[in-house]
Amino acid sequence: MSTPIYIGYYFKIQPLQPATEILIAELGYAGFESFVETEAGVEAFIQKQEWHQDILEEIHILNTKEFEITFTTQEIEQVNWNKEWEKNFDPIMVDGVCSVRAPFHEKPNVDYDIVIEPKMSFGTGHHETTHMMIQHLLQSDLENKKVLDMGCGTGVLAILAEKKGAQPIDAIDIDNWCYVNTQENIARNQCKHITAYQGDAGLLEGKLYDIIIANINRNILLNDISIYVKTLSKKGRLFLSGFYQEDMQLITKMCNSYNMRLIEVIERNNWIAAYYELN
């Protein structure tokens, strides 16, 4: 098996926050696989076969005047991802009741302890979108609810759903690495009611859920909301994130057109996590 070649991007950012977190999220949606935060900014890596000349065109934060972001690139051999993220991955706590940590971190005394080994997948809980979706789930009654985690990344939200009593749960991601990593984290957390799939919203035909979680990006959400609604049960709940405050009106308008009403919004550093309910 040949060693994959990667393209490394080395970003210098001023000021660092919230630009670093926004940049990591946008790069993740563009196909970058792994990130290392540095004192100057962030290093981001993508497989050469997935890279193209216009890869940064949809990275909106690079065009903002609020931050000064410069970068250099380099073609590199395979990186020891585990070593890199172990150096940079700190445990997090959400609302004092849910921890997201790596296997080598000490186990805390909390209601919901989630052990994640993210490797190249997106969704450790550090980014605003995942953090806010965790908050939504902590506030929700999930007991015996059928749940879909769409764009599952590491599977962290599906795992929390099971820990809160949801079953059965489907976790779907289009990326093979995320699919495999979700399976690993399902086993790591001894979950019994989560099934992982690789694919997109085309897998939802004939499915029915009480709750759908979709932490993806604006364009995919706008394209797939109609599909989500078809798979929601009566009074079904839809939790959406992966978009900015300025996209909120567009997302809500689309949801309203499919008879869904906005219930609650959480905002962190201009990122939004919105909760809608089917009328």
Tab-separated table of N, CA and C in Angstrom, residues 29-196:
chain	number	residue	atom	x	y	z
A	29	TYR	N	-14.775	21.572	6.071
A	29	TYR	CA	-15.853	21.378	5.109
A	29	TYR	C	-15.314	21.298	3.681
A	30	ALA	N	-14.148	21.895	3.437
A	30	ALA	CA	-13.563	21.892	2.091
A	30	ALA	C	-12.794	20.608	1.797
A	31	GLY	N	-12.580	19.768	2.827
A	31	GLY	CA	-11.929	18.491	2.597
A	31	GLY	C	-10.603	18.289	3.294
A	32	PHE	N	-10.135	19.309	4.044
A	32	PHE	CA	-8.897	19.135	4.796
A	32	PHE	C	-9.128	18.123	5.918
A	33	GLU	N	-8.112	17.300	6.190
A	33	GLU	CA	-8.313	16.141	7.050
A	33	GLU	C	-7.803	16.296	8.477
A	34	SER	N	-6.788	17.117	8.657
A	34	SER	CA	-6.224	17.211	10.002
A	34	SER	C	-5.678	18.604	10.232
A	35	PHE	N	-5.688	19.018	11.507
A	35	PHE	CA	-5.298	20.375	11.852
A	35	PHE	C	-4.440	20.373	13.106
A	36	VAL	N	-3.477	21.264	13.134
A	36	VAL	CA	-2.644	21.467	14.315
A	36	VAL	C	-2.600	22.961	14.600
A	37	GLU	N	-3.123	23.362	15.751
A	37	GLU	CA	-3.066	24.772	16.123
A	37	GLU	C	-1.665	25.097	16.635
A	38	THR	N	-1.130	26.235	16.194
A	38	THR	CA	0.208	26.672	16.585
A	38	THR	C	0.118	28.047	17.252
A	39	GLU	N	1.240	28.519	17.758
A	39	GLU	CA	1.256	29.847	18.383
A	39	GLU	C	0.959	30.935	17.359
A	40	ALA	N	1.268	30.676	16.094
A	40	ALA	CA	1.071	31.683	15.045
A	40	ALA	C	-0.249	31.528	14.305
A	41	GLY	N	-0.843	30.349	14.367
A	41	GLY	CA	-2.082	30.121	13.622
A	41	GLY	C	-2.466	28.666	13.585
A	42	VAL	N	-2.478	28.079	12.386
A	42	VAL	CA	-2.896	26.684	12.270
A	42	VAL	C	-2.221	26.036	11.063
A	43	GLU	N	-1.915	24.750	11.204
A	43	GLU	CA	-1.431	23.939	10.098
A	43	GLU	C	-2.573	23.025	9.662
A	44	ALA	N	-2.802	22.923	8.360
A	44	ALA	CA	-3.913	22.122	7.838
A	44	ALA	C	-3.400	21.210	6.730
A	45	PHE	N	-3.952	19.982	6.678
A	45	PHE	CA	-3.428	18.996	5.744
A	45	PHE	C	-4.561	18.346	4.946
A	46	ILE	N	-4.295	18.123	3.655
A	46	ILE	CA	-5.262	17.492	2.779
A	46	ILE	C	-4.508	16.537	1.853
A	47	GLN	N	-5.121	15.379	1.563
A	47	GLN	CA	-4.487	14.436	0.653
A	47	GLN	C	-4.351	15.071	-0.729
A	48	LYS	N	-3.202	14.831	-1.367
A	48	LYS	CA	-2.941	15.438	-2.666
A	48	LYS	C	-4.009	15.071	-3.686
A	49	GLN	N	-4.524	13.841	-3.595
A	49	GLN	CA	-5.536	13.410	-4.554
A	49	GLN	C	-6.864	14.122	-4.356
A	50	GLU	N	-7.085	14.709	-3.185
A	50	GLU	CA	-8.315	15.452	-2.907
A	50	GLU	C	-8.131	16.953	-3.142
A	51	TRP	N	-6.899	17.374	-3.354
A	51	TRP	CA	-6.582	18.796	-3.497
A	51	TRP	C	-6.839	19.260	-4.923
A	52	HIS	N	-7.228	20.512	-5.081
A	52	HIS	CA	-7.316	21.118	-6.410
A	52	HIS	C	-6.914	22.590	-6.308
A	53	GLN	N	-6.645	23.191	-7.420
A	53	GLN	CA	-6.081	24.536	-7.472
A	53	GLN	C	-6.960	25.577	-6.794
A	54	ASP	N	-8.289	25.374	-6.843
A	54	ASP	CA	-9.228	26.359	-6.296
A	54	ASP	C	-9.753	25.976	-4.919
A	55	ILE	N	-9.026	25.141	-4.190
A	55	ILE	CA	-9.494	24.592	-2.918
A	55	ILE	C	-9.856	25.676	-1.899
A	56	LEU	N	-9.209	26.854	-1.972
A	56	LEU	CA	-9.452	27.902	-0.981
A	56	LEU	C	-10.501	28.923	-1.409
A	57	GLU	N	-11.098	28.748	-2.578
A	57	GLU	CA	-12.049	29.743	-3.071
A	57	GLU	C	-13.270	29.901	-2.166
A	58	GLU	N	-13.708	28.801	-1.527
A	58	GLU	CA	-14.893	28.846	-0.662
A	58	GLU	C	-14.550	29.104	0.801
A	59	ILE	N	-13.295	29.427	1.087
A	59	ILE	CA	-12.897	29.717	2.472
A	59	ILE	C	-13.111	31.211	2.696
A	60	HIS	N	-14.306	31.550	3.144
A	60	HIS	CA	-14.739	32.946	3.192
A	60	HIS	C	-13.901	33.807	4.137
A	61	ILE	N	-13.407	33.208	5.213
A	61	ILE	CA	-12.692	34.017	6.204
A	61	ILE	C	-11.400	34.592	5.618
A	62	LEU	N	-10.872	33.980	4.564
A	62	LEU	CA	-9.657	34.498	3.938
A	62	LEU	C	-9.900	35.825	3.240
A	63	ASN	N	-11.174	36.122	2.976
A	63	ASN	CA	-11.521	37.359	2.269
A	63	ASN	C	-12.024	38.464	3.192
A	64	THR	N	-12.098	38.170	4.493
A	64	THR	CA	-12.585	39.175	5.420
A	64	THR	C	-11.479	40.154	5.781
A	65	LYS	N	-11.858	41.385	6.101
A	65	LYS	CA	-10.901	42.408	6.497
A	65	LYS	C	-10.685	42.437	8.005
A	66	GLU	N	-11.444	41.600	8.720
A	66	GLU	CA	-11.337	41.575	10.185
A	66	GLU	C	-10.050	40.916	10.653
A	67	PHE	N	-9.500	40.008	9.832
A	67	PHE	CA	-8.326	39.250	10.239
A	67	PHE	C	-7.263	39.306	9.141
A	68	GLU	N	-6.015	39.248	9.573
A	68	GLU	CA	-4.911	39.156	8.620
A	68	GLU	C	-4.433	37.709	8.593
A	69	ILE	N	-4.634	37.045	7.455
A	69	ILE	CA	-4.295	35.629	7.337
A	69	ILE	C	-3.390	35.425	6.126
A	70	THR	N	-2.203	34.908	6.366
A	70	THR	CA	-1.277	34.569	5.285
A	70	THR	C	-0.930	33.083	5.406
A	71	PHE	N	-0.419	32.505	4.334
A	71	PHE	CA	-0.086	31.089	4.394
A	71	PHE	C	0.991	30.723	3.387
A	72	THR	N	1.630	29.590	3.678
A	72	THR	CA	2.536	28.945	2.740
A	72	THR	C	2.081	27.499	2.604
A	73	THR	N	2.512	26.842	1.526
A	73	THR	CA	2.129	25.441	1.317
A	73	THR	C	3.366	24.594	1.060
A	74	GLN	N	3.199	23.282	1.288
A	74	GLN	CA	4.308	22.362	1.082
A	74	GLN	C	3.751	20.958	0.844
A	75	GLU	N	4.319	20.240	-0.094
A	75	GLU	CA	3.962	18.844	-0.306
A	75	GLU	C	4.760	17.993	0.664
A	76	ILE	N	4.066	17.110	1.398
A	76	ILE	CA	4.731	16.359	2.471
A	76	ILE	C	4.344	14.889	2.422
A	77	GLU	N	5.166	14.067	3.056
A	77	GLU	CA	4.839	12.654	3.232
A	77	GLU	C	3.844	12.531	4.375
A	78	GLN	N	3.361	11.311	4.591
A	78	GLN	CA	2.329	11.094	5.600
A	78	GLN	C	2.772	11.592	6.972
A	79	VAL	N	1.846	12.240	7.658
A	79	VAL	CA	2.099	12.785	8.988
A	79	VAL	C	1.656	11.767	10.044
A	80	ASN	N	2.349	11.703	11.157
A	80	ASN	CA	1.904	10.886	12.284
A	80	ASN	C	0.783	11.642	12.997
A	81	TRP	N	-0.456	11.449	12.491
A	81	TRP	CA	-1.597	12.231	12.984
A	81	TRP	C	-1.832	12.023	14.475
A	82	ASN	N	-1.734	10.767	14.931
A	82	ASN	CA	-1.984	10.504	16.348
A	82	ASN	C	-1.051	11.324	17.234
A	83	LYS	N	0.220	11.348	16.878
A	83	LYS	CA	1.192	12.105	17.663
A	83	LYS	C	0.857	13.585	17.658
A	84	GLU	N	0.449	14.102	16.487
A	84	GLU	CA	0.149	15.521	16.381
A	84	GLU	C	-1.058	15.907	17.221
A	85	TRP	N	-2.174	15.137	17.103
A	85	TRP	CA	-3.353	15.574	17.842
A	85	TRP	C	-3.240	15.310	19.327
A	86	GLU	N	-2.463	14.296	19.720
A	86	GLU	CA	-2.259	14.060	21.144
A	86	GLU	C	-1.563	15.248	21.803
A	87	LYS	N	-0.703	15.931	21.039
A	87	LYS	CA	0.001	17.097	21.582
A	87	LYS	C	-0.937	18.290	21.742
A	88	ASN	N	-2.017	18.311	20.972
A	88	ASN	CA	-2.833	19.523	20.895
A	88	ASN	C	-4.277	19.357	21.358
A	89	PHE	N	-4.710	18.148	21.663
A	89	PHE	CA	-6.100	17.892	22.013
A	89	PHE	C	-6.286	17.910	23.529
A	90	ASP	N	-6.923	18.942	24.042
A	90	ASP	CA	-7.237	19.039	25.463
A	90	ASP	C	-8.687	18.625	25.686
A	91	PRO	N	-9.008	18.036	26.855
A	91	PRO	CA	-10.404	17.676	27.130
A	91	PRO	C	-11.250	18.930	27.266
A	92	ILE	N	-12.544	18.812	26.948
A	92	ILE	CA	-13.454	19.938	27.119
A	92	ILE	C	-14.605	19.542	28.028
A	93	MET	N	-15.250	20.546	28.597
A	93	MET	CA	-16.415	20.334	29.449
A	93	MET	C	-17.538	21.215	28.926
A	94	VAL	N	-18.727	20.644	28.761
A	94	VAL	CA	-19.882	21.395	28.283
A	94	VAL	C	-20.923	21.461	29.388
A	95	ASP	N	-21.234	22.670	29.818
A	95	ASP	CA	-22.262	22.935	30.831
A	95	ASP	C	-22.056	22.146	32.126
A	96	GLY	N	-20.814	21.748	32.383
A	96	GLY	CA	-20.490	21.075	33.634
A	96	GLY	C	-20.983	19.649	33.755
A	97	VAL	N	-21.616	19.096	32.697
A	97	VAL	CA	-22.200	17.754	32.805
A	97	VAL	C	-21.723	16.805	31.714
A	98	CYS	N	-21.079	17.336	30.682
A	98	CYS	CA	-20.640	16.483	29.571
A	98	CYS	C	-19.182	16.772	29.242
A	99	SER	N	-18.358	15.737	29.282
A	99	SER	CA	-16.951	15.891	28.916
A	99	SER	C	-16.696	15.179	27.589
A	100	VAL	N	-15.799	15.758	26.805
A	100	VAL	CA	-15.317	15.114	25.586
A	100	VAL	C	-13.803	15.067	25.713
A	101	ARG	N	-13.259	13.858	25.743
A	101	ARG	CA	-11.837	13.712	26.033
A	101	ARG	C	-11.239	12.590	25.200
A	102	ALA	N	-9.921	12.529	25.226
A	102	ALA	CA	-9.193	11.452	24.561
A	102	ALA	C	-8.986	10.299	25.542
A	103	PRO	N	-8.645	9.114	25.021
A	103	PRO	CA	-8.464	7.960	25.913
A	103	PRO	C	-7.387	8.158	26.970
A	104	PHE	N	-6.392	9.001	26.701
A	104	PHE	CA	-5.288	9.178	27.653
A	104	PHE	C	-5.579	10.239	28.705
A	105	HIS	N	-6.739	10.902	28.626
A	105	HIS	CA	-7.111	11.879	29.654
A	105	HIS	C	-7.748	11.187	30.856
A	106	GLU	N	-7.601	11.795	32.006
A	106	GLU	CA	-8.217	11.260	33.225
A	106	GLU	C	-9.734	11.340	33.127
A	107	LYS	N	-10.426	10.311	33.595
A	107	LYS	CA	-11.885	10.268	33.541
A	107	LYS	C	-12.473	11.220	34.573
A	108	PRO	N	-13.327	12.154	34.152
A	108	PRO	CA	-13.927	13.099	35.097
A	108	PRO	C	-15.213	12.542	35.704
A	109	ASN	N	-15.664	13.178	36.746
A	109	ASN	CA	-16.915	12.789	37.391
A	109	ASN	C	-18.049	13.643	36.822
A	110	VAL	N	-18.618	13.196	35.711
A	110	VAL	CA	-19.687	13.931	35.037
A	110	VAL	C	-20.786	12.954	34.639
A	111	ASP	N	-21.936	13.505	34.266
A	111	ASP	CA	-23.060	12.659	33.858
A	111	ASP	C	-22.786	11.944	32.541
A	112	TYR	N	-22.134	12.656	31.612
A	112	TYR	CA	-21.896	12.091	30.281
A	112	TYR	C	-20.427	12.242	29.917
A	113	ASP	N	-19.715	11.139	29.906
A	113	ASP	CA	-18.290	11.132	29.600
A	113	ASP	C	-18.095	10.478	28.236
A	114	ILE	N	-17.626	11.257	27.254
A	114	ILE	CA	-17.456	10.758	25.892
A	114	ILE	C	-15.974	10.707	25.561
A	115	VAL	N	-15.523	9.545	25.138
A	115	VAL	CA	-14.117	9.345	24.804
A	115	VAL	C	-13.980	9.308	23.283
A	116	ILE	N	-13.238	10.252	22.742
A	116	ILE	CA	-13.109	10.396	21.290
A	116	ILE	C	-11.641	10.360	20.890
A	117	GLU	N	-11.335	9.577	19.861
A	117	GLU	CA	-10.022	9.632	19.237
A	117	GLU	C	-10.240	10.138	17.813
A	118	PRO	N	-10.167	11.446	17.600
A	118	PRO	CA	-10.617	12.032	16.339
A	118	PRO	C	-9.744	11.757	15.136
A	119	LYS	N	-8.428	11.583	15.327
A	119	LYS	CA	-7.539	11.395	14.192
A	119	LYS	C	-7.797	12.485	13.159
A	120	MET	N	-8.308	12.120	11.964
A	120	MET	CA	-8.521	13.130	10.932
A	120	MET	C	-9.954	13.642	10.900
A	121	SER	N	-10.836	13.121	11.719
A	121	SER	CA	-12.248	13.475	11.636
A	121	SER	C	-12.548	14.784	12.352
A	122	PHE	N	-13.666	15.396	11.963
A	122	PHE	CA	-14.080	16.677	12.526
A	122	PHE	C	-15.156	16.446	13.570
A	123	GLY	N	-14.988	17.009	14.768
A	123	GLY	CA	-16.028	16.893	15.774
A	123	GLY	C	-15.527	16.458	17.123
A	124	THR	N	-14.587	17.182	17.675
A	124	THR	CA	-14.085	16.860	19.012
A	124	THR	C	-14.851	17.584	20.094
A	125	GLY	N	-15.706	18.517	19.710
A	125	GLY	CA	-16.399	19.332	20.692
A	125	GLY	C	-15.748	20.676	20.896
A	126	HIS	N	-14.526	20.848	20.370
A	126	HIS	CA	-13.834	22.113	20.546
A	126	HIS	C	-14.417	23.210	19.676
A	127	HIS	N	-14.867	22.854	18.486
A	127	HIS	CA	-15.416	23.890	17.626
A	127	HIS	C	-16.799	24.302	18.106
A	128	GLU	N	-17.150	25.574	17.869
A	128	GLU	CA	-18.415	26.122	18.342
A	128	GLU	C	-19.625	25.288	17.923
A	129	THR	N	-19.639	24.832	16.677
A	129	THR	CA	-20.828	24.139	16.182
A	129	THR	C	-21.081	22.844	16.957
A	130	THR	N	-20.033	22.048	17.157
A	130	THR	CA	-20.195	20.799	17.912
A	130	THR	C	-20.546	21.094	19.361
A	131	HIS	N	-19.890	22.083	19.938
A	131	HIS	CA	-20.146	22.462	21.329
A	131	HIS	C	-21.613	22.863	21.521
A	132	MET	N	-22.132	23.661	20.591
A	132	MET	CA	-23.524	24.121	20.712
A	132	MET	C	-24.520	22.989	20.478
A	133	MET	N	-24.192	22.081	19.563
A	133	MET	CA	-25.081	20.941	19.338
A	133	MET	C	-25.123	20.043	20.579
A	134	ILE	N	-23.997	19.900	21.243
A	134	ILE	CA	-23.979	19.167	22.513
A	134	ILE	C	-24.902	19.852	23.514
A	135	GLN	N	-24.851	21.181	23.575
A	135	GLN	CA	-25.734	21.913	24.482
A	135	GLN	C	-27.199	21.656	24.172
A	136	HIS	N	-27.555	21.685	22.884
A	136	HIS	CA	-28.941	21.405	22.502
A	136	HIS	C	-29.366	20.010	22.964
A	137	LEU	N	-28.522	19.023	22.747
A	137	LEU	CA	-28.861	17.652	23.113
A	137	LEU	C	-28.959	17.490	24.627
A	138	LEU	N	-28.112	18.194	25.365
A	138	LEU	CA	-28.174	18.113	26.829
A	138	LEU	C	-29.508	18.643	27.360
A	139	GLN	N	-30.087	19.591	26.636
A	139	GLN	CA	-31.352	20.191	27.062
A	139	GLN	C	-32.575	19.418	26.565
A	140	SER	N	-32.362	18.358	25.783
A	140	SER	CA	-33.458	17.669	25.111
A	140	SER	C	-33.763	16.310	25.737
A	141	ASP	N	-35.021	15.919	25.675
A	141	ASP	CA	-35.447	14.584	26.082
A	141	ASP	C	-35.204	13.645	24.899
A	142	LEU	N	-34.275	12.733	25.066
A	142	LEU	CA	-33.925	11.814	23.982
A	142	LEU	C	-34.310	10.371	24.278
A	143	GLU	N	-34.931	10.133	25.405
A	143	GLU	CA	-35.241	8.774	25.835
A	143	GLU	C	-36.086	8.049	24.788
A	144	ASN	N	-35.543	6.926	24.287
A	144	ASN	CA	-36.211	6.064	23.300
A	144	ASN	C	-36.594	6.785	22.009
A	145	LYS	N	-35.879	7.852	21.687
A	145	LYS	CA	-36.134	8.579	20.440
A	145	LYS	C	-35.252	8.006	19.319
A	146	LYS	N	-35.832	7.927	18.129
A	146	LYS	CA	-35.063	7.518	16.953
A	146	LYS	C	-34.313	8.740	16.441
A	147	VAL	N	-32.985	8.631	16.354
A	147	VAL	CA	-32.148	9.798	16.074
A	147	VAL	C	-31.256	9.545	14.857
A	148	LEU	N	-31.077	10.603	14.071
A	148	LEU	CA	-30.115	10.602	12.969
A	148	LEU	C	-29.062	11.664	13.240
A	149	ASP	N	-27.795	11.275	13.172
A	149	ASP	CA	-26.668	12.210	13.234
A	149	ASP	C	-26.109	12.297	11.822
A	150	MET	N	-26.462	13.380	11.110
A	150	MET	CA	-26.094	13.538	9.700
A	150	MET	C	-24.814	14.363	9.602
A	151	GLY	N	-23.811	13.835	8.902
A	151	GLY	CA	-22.506	14.470	8.883
A	151	GLY	C	-21.827	14.248	10.218
A	152	CYS	N	-21.746	12.986	10.636
A	152	CYS	CA	-21.432	12.636	12.027
A	152	CYS	C	-19.987	12.899	12.433
A	153	GLY	N	-19.056	12.993	11.466
A	153	GLY	CA	-17.662	13.266	11.836
A	153	GLY	C	-17.074	12.175	12.705
A	154	THR	N	-16.815	12.468	13.962
A	154	THR	CA	-16.292	11.482	14.914
A	154	THR	C	-17.380	10.625	15.538
A	155	GLY	N	-18.645	11.014	15.357
A	155	GLY	CA	-19.753	10.313	15.996
A	155	GLY	C	-20.078	10.823	17.381
A	156	VAL	N	-19.470	11.943	17.789
A	156	VAL	CA	-19.632	12.420	19.162
A	156	VAL	C	-21.084	12.729	19.504
A	157	LEU	N	-21.853	13.295	18.574
A	157	LEU	CA	-23.242	13.646	18.880
A	157	LEU	C	-24.123	12.407	18.953
A	158	ALA	N	-23.878	11.440	18.090
A	158	ALA	CA	-24.611	10.178	18.150
A	158	ALA	C	-24.334	9.464	19.471
A	159	ILE	N	-23.080	9.504	19.906
A	159	ILE	CA	-22.697	8.856	21.162
A	159	ILE	C	-23.389	9.523	22.345
A	160	LEU	N	-23.421	10.858	22.353
A	160	LEU	CA	-24.134	11.548	23.427
A	160	LEU	C	-25.621	11.202	23.392
A	161	ALA	N	-26.202	11.112	22.199
A	161	ALA	CA	-27.619	10.768	22.087
A	161	ALA	C	-27.902	9.417	22.733
A	162	GLU	N	-27.036	8.430	22.479
A	162	GLU	CA	-27.250	7.121	23.111
A	162	GLU	C	-27.096	7.213	24.623
A	163	LYS	N	-26.102	7.963	25.083
A	163	LYS	CA	-25.906	8.088	26.526
A	163	LYS	C	-27.112	8.750	27.196
A	164	LYS	N	-27.885	9.531	26.409
A	164	LYS	CA	-29.092	10.157	26.939
A	164	LYS	C	-30.347	9.319	26.683
A	165	GLY	N	-30.175	8.090	26.227
A	165	GLY	CA	-31.298	7.165	26.136
A	165	GLY	C	-31.906	6.984	24.763
A	166	ALA	N	-31.363	7.647	23.739
A	166	ALA	CA	-31.914	7.503	22.389
A	166	ALA	C	-31.594	6.122	21.826
A	167	GLN	N	-32.541	5.593	21.038
A	167	GLN	CA	-32.327	4.358	20.294
A	167	GLN	C	-33.520	4.100	19.377
A	168	PRO	N	-33.248	3.568	18.179
A	168	PRO	CA	-31.950	3.362	17.546
A	168	PRO	C	-31.409	4.672	16.979
A	169	ILE	N	-30.129	4.694	16.655
A	169	ILE	CA	-29.470	5.903	16.142
A	169	ILE	C	-28.710	5.545	14.874
A	170	ASP	N	-28.886	6.351	13.837
A	170	ASP	CA	-28.086	6.226	12.618
A	170	ASP	C	-27.083	7.376	12.574
A	171	ALA	N	-25.846	7.069	12.204
A	171	ALA	CA	-24.795	8.084	12.063
A	171	ALA	C	-24.251	7.979	10.642
A	172	ILE	N	-24.362	9.080	9.876
A	172	ILE	CA	-24.006	9.057	8.457
A	172	ILE	C	-22.973	10.140	8.153
A	173	ASP	N	-21.961	9.766	7.377
A	173	ASP	CA	-21.012	10.757	6.874
A	173	ASP	C	-20.554	10.321	5.494
A	174	ILE	N	-20.368	11.282	4.619
A	174	ILE	CA	-19.963	10.983	3.246
A	174	ILE	C	-18.498	10.591	3.163
A	175	ASP	N	-17.713	10.975	4.166
A	175	ASP	CA	-16.273	10.732	4.156
A	175	ASP	C	-15.961	9.374	4.764
A	176	ASN	N	-15.166	8.564	4.067
A	176	ASN	CA	-14.846	7.221	4.547
A	176	ASN	C	-14.106	7.258	5.868
A	177	TRP	N	-13.176	8.220	6.016
A	177	TRP	CA	-12.435	8.284	7.273
A	177	TRP	C	-13.381	8.554	8.446
A	178	CYS	N	-14.331	9.443	8.271
A	178	CYS	CA	-15.294	9.736	9.337
A	178	CYS	C	-16.135	8.507	9.660
A	179	TYR	N	-16.566	7.793	8.627
A	179	TYR	CA	-17.343	6.564	8.817
A	179	TYR	C	-16.564	5.553	9.660
A	180	VAL	N	-15.308	5.330	9.298
A	180	VAL	CA	-14.481	4.376	10.034
A	180	VAL	C	-14.213	4.876	11.453
A	181	ASN	N	-13.906	6.167	11.587
A	181	ASN	CA	-13.614	6.737	12.899
A	181	ASN	C	-14.845	6.689	13.807
A	182	THR	N	-16.027	6.937	13.240
A	182	THR	CA	-17.261	6.828	14.027
A	182	THR	C	-17.439	5.414	14.555
A	183	GLN	N	-17.191	4.425	13.707
A	183	GLN	CA	-17.295	3.035	14.158
A	183	GLN	C	-16.331	2.767	15.316
A	184	GLU	N	-15.119	3.297	15.207
A	184	GLU	CA	-14.135	3.109	16.274
A	184	GLU	C	-14.608	3.750	17.577
A	185	ASN	N	-15.157	4.960	17.474
A	185	ASN	CA	-15.594	5.666	18.685
A	185	ASN	C	-16.870	5.076	19.267
A	186	ILE	N	-17.718	4.501	18.419
A	186	ILE	CA	-18.887	3.763	18.919
A	186	ILE	C	-18.422	2.620	19.825
A	187	ALA	N	-17.447	1.863	19.340
A	187	ALA	CA	-16.920	0.742	20.129
A	187	ALA	C	-16.209	1.237	21.377
A	188	ARG	N	-15.463	2.333	21.224
A	188	ARG	CA	-14.696	2.881	22.348
A	188	ARG	C	-15.611	3.306	23.501
A	189	ASN	N	-16.814	3.770	23.166
A	189	ASN	CA	-17.774	4.212	24.187
A	189	ASN	C	-18.805	3.145	24.517
A	190	GLN	N	-18.585	1.938	24.015
A	190	GLN	CA	-19.433	0.777	24.301
A	190	GLN	C	-20.906	1.039	23.978
A	191	CYS	N	-21.130	1.732	22.865
A	191	CYS	CA	-22.501	2.008	22.429
A	191	CYS	C	-23.083	0.794	21.721
A	192	LYS	N	-24.363	0.543	21.949
A	192	LYS	CA	-25.029	-0.647	21.416
A	192	LYS	C	-26.116	-0.323	20.397
A	193	HIS	N	-26.492	0.951	20.272
A	193	HIS	CA	-27.680	1.281	19.479
A	193	HIS	C	-27.386	2.217	18.314
A	194	ILE	N	-26.097	2.387	17.966
A	194	ILE	CA	-25.715	3.271	16.866
A	194	ILE	C	-25.238	2.436	15.676
A	195	THR	N	-25.760	2.770	14.499
A	195	THR	CA	-25.295	2.152	13.259
A	195	THR	C	-24.705	3.237	12.371
A	196	ALA	N	-23.466	3.044	11.944
A	196	ALA	CA	-22.794	4.021	11.099
A	196	ALA	C	-22.917	3.630	9.629
